[in-house]
Short mmCIF file of C-alpha atoms in Angstrom, two decimals:
data_model
loop_
_atom_site.label_atom_id
_atom_site.label_comp_id
_atom_site.label_asym_id
_atom_site.label_seq_id
_atom_site.Cartn_x
_atom_site.Cartn_y
_atom_site.Cartn_z
CA ALA I 1 32.10 -60.31 13.32
CA VAL I 2 33.23 -60.85 9.75
CA ASP I 3 36.94 -60.69 9.05
CA THR I 4 37.08 -58.76 5.77
CA THR I 5 40.76 -57.90 5.89
CA SER I 6 41.79 -61.32 4.68
CA LEU I 7 39.63 -61.50 1.53
CA SER I 8 42.01 -62.08 -1.34
CA GLU I 9 39.62 -61.97 -4.28
CA VAL I 10 36.00 -61.94 -5.36
CA ILE I 11 35.10 -63.75 -8.53
CA PHE I 12 31.95 -62.95 -10.43
CA ALA I 13 30.72 -65.60 -12.88
CA VAL I 14 27.88 -65.15 -15.37
CA ASN I 15 26.88 -68.33 -17.17
CA GLY I 16 30.22 -69.84 -16.23
CA VAL I 17 32.35 -66.94 -17.54
CA ARG I 18 34.46 -65.67 -14.64
CA GLN I 19 35.96 -62.29 -13.92
CA THR I 20 37.65 -60.94 -10.81
CA ILE I 21 36.09 -57.81 -9.36
CA ALA I 22 37.32 -55.34 -6.80
CA LEU I 23 35.69 -54.90 -3.42
CA ASP I 24 34.53 -51.49 -2.27
CA THR I 25 37.59 -49.96 -0.63
CA THR I 26 35.57 -48.25 2.09
CA ASP I 27 34.19 -51.39 3.70
CA ASN I 28 35.81 -54.26 1.76
CA VAL I 29 32.57 -56.28 1.87
CA THR I 30 30.28 -54.82 -0.81
CA PHE I 31 30.51 -55.35 -4.52
CA ASN I 32 28.78 -53.92 -7.52
CA ALA I 33 29.19 -55.15 -11.09
CA ALA I 34 27.21 -54.65 -14.28
CA VAL I 35 26.77 -57.88 -16.23
CA ASN I 36 25.63 -58.72 -19.73
CA LEU I 37 22.78 -61.21 -19.96
CA ILE I 38 21.83 -63.55 -22.77
CA GLU I 39 18.23 -64.24 -23.81
CA GLY I 40 16.76 -66.89 -21.53
CA GLN I 41 18.07 -68.20 -18.23
CA ASN I 42 21.30 -66.75 -16.79
CA THR I 43 23.23 -68.05 -13.79
CA ILE I 44 25.13 -65.50 -11.71
CA GLU I 45 27.60 -66.71 -9.08
CA VAL I 46 29.72 -64.66 -6.70
CA ILE I 47 32.70 -66.45 -5.11
CA ALA I 48 34.68 -64.97 -2.20
CA ASN I 49 38.16 -66.32 -1.45
CA ASP I 50 40.22 -65.50 1.62
CA GLY I 51 43.28 -67.42 0.49
CA ILE I 52 42.33 -70.54 2.50
CA ASN I 53 38.57 -70.95 2.19
CA GLN I 54 36.05 -70.14 -0.46
CA SER I 55 32.32 -69.41 -0.27
CA SER I 56 29.79 -68.64 -2.97
CA ALA I 57 26.22 -67.56 -3.65
CA LEU I 58 24.20 -68.30 -6.77
CA VAL I 59 21.13 -66.70 -8.37
CA THR I 60 19.31 -67.39 -11.59
CA VAL I 61 17.70 -64.58 -13.62
CA THR I 62 15.88 -64.71 -16.92
CA ARG I 63 16.22 -62.21 -19.75
CA ASP I 64 13.01 -62.11 -21.76
CA THR I 65 12.67 -59.72 -24.71
CA SER I 66 9.90 -61.60 -26.53
CA ALA I 67 6.30 -60.43 -26.42
CA PRO I 68 3.72 -63.06 -25.51
CA VAL I 69 1.67 -64.43 -28.41
CA VAL I 70 -2.09 -64.07 -27.90
CA THR I 71 -4.36 -66.36 -29.93
CA LEU I 72 -8.14 -65.99 -30.01
CA THR I 73 -10.21 -69.17 -30.30
CA ALA I 74 -13.74 -67.85 -29.70
CA PRO I 75 -15.90 -66.45 -31.12
CA PRO I 76 -14.97 -66.99 -34.77
CA TYR I 77 -13.77 -63.98 -36.80
CA TYR I 78 -16.65 -61.96 -38.29
CA PHE I 79 -19.11 -63.68 -35.98
CA VAL I 80 -22.70 -62.45 -36.43
CA THR I 81 -25.09 -62.68 -33.49
CA SER I 82 -28.33 -61.20 -32.22
CA LEU I 83 -27.18 -61.64 -28.61
CA THR I 84 -25.96 -58.74 -26.48
CA THR I 85 -23.06 -60.73 -25.02
CA VAL I 86 -20.47 -63.15 -26.41
CA THR I 87 -17.68 -65.10 -24.75
CA VAL I 88 -14.17 -64.25 -25.93
CA GLY I 89 -11.63 -66.99 -25.31
CA GLY I 90 -8.12 -67.92 -26.28
CA TYR I 91 -4.69 -68.63 -24.96
CA VAL I 92 -1.31 -67.01 -24.30
CA ASP I 93 2.01 -68.77 -24.93
CA ASP I 94 3.84 -67.23 -21.94
CA SER I 95 3.41 -68.87 -18.52
CA SER I 96 4.25 -65.63 -16.68
CA VAL I 97 1.05 -63.94 -17.92
CA THR I 98 -1.63 -63.98 -15.20
CA GLN I 99 -4.26 -61.80 -16.89
CA VAL I 100 -5.15 -60.36 -20.28
CA THR I 101 -6.89 -57.16 -21.25
CA LEU I 102 -9.81 -57.40 -23.67
CA ASN I 103 -10.30 -54.14 -25.54
CA VAL I 104 -13.87 -53.94 -26.83
CA ASN I 105 -14.56 -50.83 -28.94
CA GLY I 106 -11.92 -48.92 -26.96
CA THR I 107 -13.00 -50.09 -23.49
CA GLY I 108 -10.64 -52.37 -21.56
CA GLN I 109 -11.74 -55.32 -19.43
CA THR I 110 -9.48 -57.86 -17.76
CA ALA I 111 -9.72 -61.63 -17.67
CA PRO I 112 -7.62 -64.05 -15.61
CA VAL I 113 -5.27 -66.51 -17.34
CA SER I 114 -5.09 -70.05 -16.01
CA GLY I 115 -2.89 -72.67 -17.62
CA GLY I 116 -2.37 -70.29 -20.52
CA ALA I 117 -6.11 -70.03 -21.28
CA PHE I 118 -8.54 -67.15 -20.75
CA SER I 119 -12.27 -66.63 -21.25
CA ARG I 120 -14.60 -63.73 -20.53
CA SER I 121 -18.14 -62.76 -21.43
CA ILE I 122 -18.32 -59.27 -22.93
CA THR I 123 -21.20 -56.95 -23.74
CA LEU I 124 -21.47 -55.87 -27.35
CA SER I 125 -22.02 -52.24 -28.30
CA ASP I 126 -25.50 -50.87 -28.90
CA GLY I 127 -23.97 -47.97 -30.83
CA GLY I 128 -23.57 -49.91 -34.07
CA PRO I 129 -23.36 -53.42 -35.41
CA ILE I 130 -19.53 -53.64 -35.63
CA ASN I 131 -17.61 -54.57 -32.46
CA ALA I 132 -13.81 -54.56 -32.67
CA ILE I 133 -12.13 -56.79 -30.08
CA THR I 134 -8.41 -57.16 -29.37
CA VAL I 135 -6.73 -58.95 -26.49
CA SER I 136 -3.35 -57.94 -25.09
CA ALA I 137 -1.07 -59.64 -22.58
CA THR I 138 1.98 -58.35 -20.70
CA ASP I 139 4.55 -60.81 -19.39
CA ALA I 140 6.67 -60.60 -16.24
CA ALA I 141 9.44 -58.77 -18.13
CA GLY I 142 7.05 -56.06 -19.34
CA ASN I 143 6.76 -57.26 -22.96
CA THR I 144 3.28 -56.78 -24.43
CA GLY I 145 1.73 -58.77 -27.25
CA SER I 146 -1.71 -58.36 -28.83
CA SER I 147 -4.06 -60.52 -30.83
CA ALA I 148 -5.33 -59.67 -34.27
CA THR I 149 -8.54 -57.62 -34.20
CA LEU I 150 -11.63 -59.79 -33.99
CA THR I 151 -14.82 -58.37 -35.51
CA VAL I 152 -18.17 -59.37 -34.05
CA ILE I 153 -21.30 -58.07 -35.73
CA LYS I 154 -24.33 -57.49 -33.55
CA ASP I 155 -27.49 -57.83 -35.62
CA ALA I 156 -30.43 -57.55 -33.26
CA SER I 157 -33.00 -56.51 -35.85
CA LYS I 158 -35.10 -59.00 -37.78
CA PRO I 159 -35.15 -59.03 -41.57
CA SER I 160 -38.28 -57.62 -43.15
CA VAL I 161 -40.17 -59.21 -46.02
CA LEU I 162 -42.61 -57.35 -48.30
CA ILE I 163 -44.57 -59.12 -51.05
CA THR I 164 -45.38 -56.61 -53.79
CA GLN I 165 -47.06 -59.01 -56.29
CA PRO I 166 -49.57 -60.58 -56.09
CA GLY I 167 -51.60 -58.50 -53.73
CA SER I 168 -53.40 -60.02 -50.77
CA GLY I 169 -56.62 -61.78 -51.84
CA TYR I 170 -55.47 -62.20 -55.46
CA VAL I 171 -57.41 -64.94 -57.30
CA THR I 172 -55.96 -66.93 -60.23
CA GLY I 173 -56.82 -69.97 -62.29
CA SER I 174 -53.19 -70.53 -63.33
CA ALA I 175 -51.08 -73.43 -62.00
CA SER I 176 -48.06 -71.13 -61.55
CA LEU I 177 -47.68 -67.62 -60.25
CA GLN I 178 -44.87 -65.07 -60.30
CA VAL I 179 -44.26 -63.71 -56.78
CA THR I 180 -42.13 -60.56 -56.32
CA GLY I 181 -41.16 -58.45 -53.39
CA ASN I 182 -38.38 -56.93 -51.26
CA ILE I 183 -36.33 -58.24 -48.38
CA SER I 184 -34.33 -56.09 -46.00
CA SER I 185 -31.62 -57.78 -43.95
CA GLY I 186 -32.51 -55.78 -40.88
CA ASN I 187 -28.80 -55.28 -40.14
CA THR I 188 -28.27 -51.67 -39.22
#
């Protein structure tokens, strides 16, 4: 059994700043105290003193109010491809992030983060050539950061070439010839 009648004081220390707190008068063994935390690591220590002996317990908590920074490294911005898939890669500056969410034209897909890096193959939209991609990450404290929007252009159609002059089978005795026509990029 614990002898709680002889406790003389309980000291609460946050980052080395001490204050004496009162025990609950109903059982004399519980305590409850609101503390102010600083950004970063905080050490909280509770010390019980019975007038002769002292005992303590220590915990460390981290206050994090900063959103993780997400940086995209692949593909390049305004990347143009005829492929239906591309690999999106990058890194996150917060070690507590274990996955990111890739938002491709409004559809979310997750990718694991390992050592701060992530990579995932995504399917580009068939609904139009422009694909808007953002990546967001949420850290252990609930802060969310997002990348800039990456634009990938899917151009699956070939350019077309039309020669309007000279016509097919044209015969000339000249050493030079003016050739005219039209080219369409094929990008829809």
